[in-house]
Structures are given as C-alpha cells and as structure tokens.
Coordinates of C-alpha atoms in Angstrom, one line a residue:
X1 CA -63.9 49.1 43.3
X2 CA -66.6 50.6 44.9
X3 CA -70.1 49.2 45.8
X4 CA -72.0 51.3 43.4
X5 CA -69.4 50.5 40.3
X6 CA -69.9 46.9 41.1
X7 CA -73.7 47.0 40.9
X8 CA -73.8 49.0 37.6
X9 CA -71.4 46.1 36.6
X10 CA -73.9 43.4 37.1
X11 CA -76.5 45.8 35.4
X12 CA -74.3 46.7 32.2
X13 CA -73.5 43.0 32.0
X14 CA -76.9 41.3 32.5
X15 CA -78.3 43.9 29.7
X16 CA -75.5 42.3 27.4
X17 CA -76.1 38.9 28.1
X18 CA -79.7 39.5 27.8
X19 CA -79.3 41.1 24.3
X20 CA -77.5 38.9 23.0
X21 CA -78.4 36.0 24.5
X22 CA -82.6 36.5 23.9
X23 CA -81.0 38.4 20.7
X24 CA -80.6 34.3 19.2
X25 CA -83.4 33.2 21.0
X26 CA -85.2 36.2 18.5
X27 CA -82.9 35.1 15.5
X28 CA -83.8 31.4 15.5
X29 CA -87.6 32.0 16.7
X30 CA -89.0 34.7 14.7
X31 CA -89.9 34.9 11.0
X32 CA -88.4 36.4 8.2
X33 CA -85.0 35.9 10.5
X34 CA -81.6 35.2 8.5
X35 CA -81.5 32.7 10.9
X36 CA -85.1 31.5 11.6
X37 CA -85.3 27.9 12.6
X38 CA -81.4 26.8 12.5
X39 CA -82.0 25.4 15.9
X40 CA -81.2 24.0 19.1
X41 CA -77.1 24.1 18.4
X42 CA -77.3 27.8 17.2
X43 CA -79.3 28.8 20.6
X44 CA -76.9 26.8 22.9
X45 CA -73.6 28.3 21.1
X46 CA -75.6 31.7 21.3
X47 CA -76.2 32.0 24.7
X48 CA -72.7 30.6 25.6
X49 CA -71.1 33.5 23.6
X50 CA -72.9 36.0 25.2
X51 CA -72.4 34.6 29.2
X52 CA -68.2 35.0 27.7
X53 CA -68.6 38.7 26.1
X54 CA -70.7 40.0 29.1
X55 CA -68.1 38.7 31.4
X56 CA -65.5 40.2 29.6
X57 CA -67.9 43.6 29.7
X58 CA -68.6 43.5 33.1
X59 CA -65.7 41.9 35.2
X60 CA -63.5 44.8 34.7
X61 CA -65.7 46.8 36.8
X62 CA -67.2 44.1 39.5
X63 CA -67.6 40.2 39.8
X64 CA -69.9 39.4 36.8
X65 CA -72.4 37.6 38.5
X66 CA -75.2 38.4 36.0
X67 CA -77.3 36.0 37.9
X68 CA -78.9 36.2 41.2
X69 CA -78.3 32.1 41.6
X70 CA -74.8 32.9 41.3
X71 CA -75.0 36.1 43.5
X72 CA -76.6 33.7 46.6
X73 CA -74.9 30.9 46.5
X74 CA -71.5 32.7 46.5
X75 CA -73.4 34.4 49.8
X76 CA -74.0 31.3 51.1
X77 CA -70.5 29.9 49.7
X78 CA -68.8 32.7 52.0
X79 CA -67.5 34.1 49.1
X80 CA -69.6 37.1 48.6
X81 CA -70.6 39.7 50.7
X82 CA -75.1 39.5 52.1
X83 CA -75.2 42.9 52.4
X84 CA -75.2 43.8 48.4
X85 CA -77.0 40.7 47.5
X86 CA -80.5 42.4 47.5
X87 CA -78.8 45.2 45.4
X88 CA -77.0 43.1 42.8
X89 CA -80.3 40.9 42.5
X90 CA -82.4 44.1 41.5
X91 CA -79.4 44.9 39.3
X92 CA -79.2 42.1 37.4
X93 CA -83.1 42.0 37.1
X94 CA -83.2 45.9 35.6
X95 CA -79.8 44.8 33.9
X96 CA -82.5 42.2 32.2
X97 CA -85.6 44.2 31.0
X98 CA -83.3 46.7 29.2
X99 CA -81.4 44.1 27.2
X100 CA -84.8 42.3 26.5
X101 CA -86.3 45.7 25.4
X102 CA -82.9 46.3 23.1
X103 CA -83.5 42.8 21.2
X104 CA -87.4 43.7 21.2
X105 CA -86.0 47.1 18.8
X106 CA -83.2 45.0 17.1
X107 CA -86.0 42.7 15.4
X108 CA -89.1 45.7 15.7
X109 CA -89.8 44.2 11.6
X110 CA -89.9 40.9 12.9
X111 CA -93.1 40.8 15.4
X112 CA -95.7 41.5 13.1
X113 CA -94.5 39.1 10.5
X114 CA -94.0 36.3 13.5
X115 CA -97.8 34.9 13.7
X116 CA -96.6 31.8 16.9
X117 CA -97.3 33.4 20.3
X118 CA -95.3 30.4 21.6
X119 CA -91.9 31.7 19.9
X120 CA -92.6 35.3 20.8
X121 CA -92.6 34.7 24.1
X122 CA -89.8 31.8 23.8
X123 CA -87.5 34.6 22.5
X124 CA -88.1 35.9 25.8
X125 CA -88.6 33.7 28.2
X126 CA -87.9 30.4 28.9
X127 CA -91.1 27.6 28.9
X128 CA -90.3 23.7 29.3
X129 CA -91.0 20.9 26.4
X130 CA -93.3 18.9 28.8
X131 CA -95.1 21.4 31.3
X132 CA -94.4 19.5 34.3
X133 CA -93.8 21.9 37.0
X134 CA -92.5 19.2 39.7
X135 CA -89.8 17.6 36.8
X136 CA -89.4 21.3 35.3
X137 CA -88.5 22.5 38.8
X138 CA -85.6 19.6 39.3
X139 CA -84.4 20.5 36.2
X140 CA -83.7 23.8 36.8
X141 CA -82.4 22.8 39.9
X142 CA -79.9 19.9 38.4
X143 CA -78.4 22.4 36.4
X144 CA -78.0 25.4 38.3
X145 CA -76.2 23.3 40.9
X146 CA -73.7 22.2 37.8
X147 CA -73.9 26.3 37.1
X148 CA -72.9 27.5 40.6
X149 CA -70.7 24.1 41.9
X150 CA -68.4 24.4 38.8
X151 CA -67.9 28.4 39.1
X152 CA -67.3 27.9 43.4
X153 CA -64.9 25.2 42.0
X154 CA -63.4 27.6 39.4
X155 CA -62.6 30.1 41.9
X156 CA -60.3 27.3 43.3
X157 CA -58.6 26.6 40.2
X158 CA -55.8 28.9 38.4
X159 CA -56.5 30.0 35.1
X160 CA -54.1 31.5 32.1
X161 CA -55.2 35.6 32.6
X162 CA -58.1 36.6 30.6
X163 CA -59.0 32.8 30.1
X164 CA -61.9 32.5 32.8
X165 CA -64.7 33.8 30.8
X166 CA -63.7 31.6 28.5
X167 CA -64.3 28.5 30.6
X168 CA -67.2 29.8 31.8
X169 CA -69.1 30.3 28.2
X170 CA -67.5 26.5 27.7
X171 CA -69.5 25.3 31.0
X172 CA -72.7 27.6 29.9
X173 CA -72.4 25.2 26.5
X174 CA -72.4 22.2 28.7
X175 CA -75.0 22.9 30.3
X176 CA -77.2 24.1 27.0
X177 CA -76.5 21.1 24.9
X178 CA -76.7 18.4 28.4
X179 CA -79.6 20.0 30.3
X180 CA -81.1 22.2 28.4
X181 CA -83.7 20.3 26.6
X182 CA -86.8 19.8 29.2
X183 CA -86.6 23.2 29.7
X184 CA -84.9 26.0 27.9
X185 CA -82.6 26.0 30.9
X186 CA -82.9 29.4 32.4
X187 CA -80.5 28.5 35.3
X188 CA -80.6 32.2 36.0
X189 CA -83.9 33.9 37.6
X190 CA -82.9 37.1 36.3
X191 CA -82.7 35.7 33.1
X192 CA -86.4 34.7 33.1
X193 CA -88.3 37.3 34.9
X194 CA -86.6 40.2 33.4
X195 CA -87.0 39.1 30.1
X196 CA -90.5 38.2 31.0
X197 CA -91.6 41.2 31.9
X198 CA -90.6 43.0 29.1
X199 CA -92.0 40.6 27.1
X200 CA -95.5 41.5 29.7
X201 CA -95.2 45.4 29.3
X202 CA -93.6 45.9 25.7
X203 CA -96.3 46.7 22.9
X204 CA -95.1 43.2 20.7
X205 CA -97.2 42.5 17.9
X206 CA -98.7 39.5 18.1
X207 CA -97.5 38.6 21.6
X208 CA -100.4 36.4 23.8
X209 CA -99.9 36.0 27.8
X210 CA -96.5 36.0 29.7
X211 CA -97.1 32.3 30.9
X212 CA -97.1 33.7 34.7
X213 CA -98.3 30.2 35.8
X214 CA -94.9 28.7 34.8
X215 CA -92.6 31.7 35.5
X216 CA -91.9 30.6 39.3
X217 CA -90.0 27.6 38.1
X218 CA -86.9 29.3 36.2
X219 CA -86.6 31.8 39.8
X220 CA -87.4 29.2 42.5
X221 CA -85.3 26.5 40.8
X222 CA -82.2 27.9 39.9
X223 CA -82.3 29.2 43.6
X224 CA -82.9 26.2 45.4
X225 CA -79.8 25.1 43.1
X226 CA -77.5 27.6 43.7
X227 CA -77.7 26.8 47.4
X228 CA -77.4 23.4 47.2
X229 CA -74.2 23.9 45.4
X230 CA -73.0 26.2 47.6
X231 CA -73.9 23.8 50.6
X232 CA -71.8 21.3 49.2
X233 CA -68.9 23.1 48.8
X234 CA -69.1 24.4 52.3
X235 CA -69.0 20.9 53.6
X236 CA -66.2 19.9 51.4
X237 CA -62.7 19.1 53.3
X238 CA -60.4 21.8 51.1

C-alpha cells in the first residue's frame, strides 16, 4: 500500500471512530436522546464498538492506528516507520474534527433542547470527575500504557484472521469499564483535541468554553504512555 493510501486510512478511520464513538457520548449526554442518561456501561460498550468497526474500515487500506499514542509508540517500538508519523498524527487529528462535526449534524435537534454546558462539551471531549491535573495526567498515562503495551504485545501473538479488531474493541472495553472513571479516558490525543475543536469552532447551541485549561492532559498523557509502553517492550528479552 502506498504512503498516501495509508494516511487517508488513519483519516477515514479516526472520522469513524470519532462518529461513532462521540456519537454515544451525544446519545447518552444530550436531551430528548432515545438514550439519554443510560450510562456509564452504554458509553464503555459504545466506544469499544466503534475502536472494532473503524478497524475493520480502515485496516484494509493501512495499519489502523487512529491514534497518535499508538502511531509513536510503535515509532519508538521499532515497529513503525518516523518518517510518516508527523503525517498520520495530522491525519488522525483531521480524521477527528470531521467525525465530531458528523455526530454534531446526527443530533442538530438535540443542542438547543440540551440546557448542561458540561454534557455538551462531554459529548465531545473528554474532562475528568475530580479536576486534578497531576492524578488526571497519571491516569491517562496508566492506561494508555495498558492501550499501546497490549497492542505491541498483540502484534506478537497469532490471531484467527479477521479476529484482531475484535480483541482490540475487547481491550478498549477493559480499559473503559477499569480506567475509565477519573477521567473519561481519552487514551488517544487525537480523540480529544479533534473533537475539541470542533466542539471550539462549530455553531452548538448552548455550548460554553472548550475547557482549554484541561485539554493538555488527554494529549500529553496518553503520549508519555504510549512511550513508556513502548520502552518496555524494547527492553524485554523476546
């Protein structure tokens, strides 16, 4: 596959993952929903079905990274190539604002009738139960090393073909329902800023600020993770 196929991949899947993944953030958050308030479960199981359908959308074209965590630690891993990190990375953030922008017209009804600025935003990015930035920032970093260990460790496992999606959306459930809790567990900076811009430039009714002050913690976290994981597995004696 060429370079630029694999870079619309990681576009075309991060707009999926982002649509459907803020898409039950938006479900469960807003008012008037079908599925307003069904909780924490519904958002966990939500977002771990759309990591495993925009795998499947994507990997057919490219890795599936979605995620630049995932894109540097397999850099730093050995398993990935620097020179189209920087181009995956803006990718996946693009990939982002367009699937956040597609869930913002899936529920347009929904935005005027949702009066909490908090679950606005929430449907769009991610914000931690107890704002503390030093705890919110290990966090993120505890479980984006689980994120990006377990996929380097997948890549040395054999799996039944067409199952590895699969186990990823099973690990991306883990993680939800294990970690998620302090803080919405963006594990993914792509998955926060895109989403939070959108969420900065789109013309949302009754939207309040983009939270900027928090918004370094879901990109600087899930880094610093990513490459601890992918330390540890360089050190390893395979």
């Amino acid at each position: 596959m060429s370079d630029m196929t694999q870079i619309f991949s990681e576009f075309l899947g991060t707009a999926m993952l982002i649509l459907l993944g803020s898409g039950v953030c938006a479900a469960v958050n807003l008012a008037k929903s079908k599925a307003q308030a069904s909780g924490w479960i519904v958002i966990a199981a939500g977002w771990a079905t759309a990591v495993t359908i925009a795998v499947y959308a994507s990997s057919f074209m490219g890795l599936a990274h979605l995620n630049p965590a995932v894109t540097i630690g397999m850099a730093i891993a050995g398993k990935f190539a620097w020179n189209l990190v920087f181009p995956f990375i803006i990718a996946q953030i693009i990939g982002a604002i367009v699937g956040a922008t597609l869930v913002w017209l899936a529920y347009l009804p929904h935005w005027a009738e949702t009066k909490d600025q908090g679950a606005i935003l929430g449907t769009f990015a991610t914000g931690p139960a107890i704002r503390n930035l030093p705890a919110n920032l290990v966090t993120e970093i505890i479980g984006t090393f689980v994120l990006v260990f377990a996929l380097l460790a997948f890549g040395e496992t054999t799996f039944a073909d067409g199952t590895n999606p699969m186990v990823v959306g099973i690990l991306i459930l883990a993680i939800g329902l294990s970690l998620g809790g302090p803080t919405g567990y963006a594990i993914n900076p792509a998955r926060d800023l895109g989403p939070r811009l959108a969420h900065q430039l789109l013309p949302i009714a009754n939207k309040g600020n983009s939270d900027w002050g928090y918004s370094l913690v879901p990109i600087v976290g899930p880094i610093i993770g990513g490459a601890v994981a992918a330390g540890v597995f360089n050190i390893l004696p395979l």
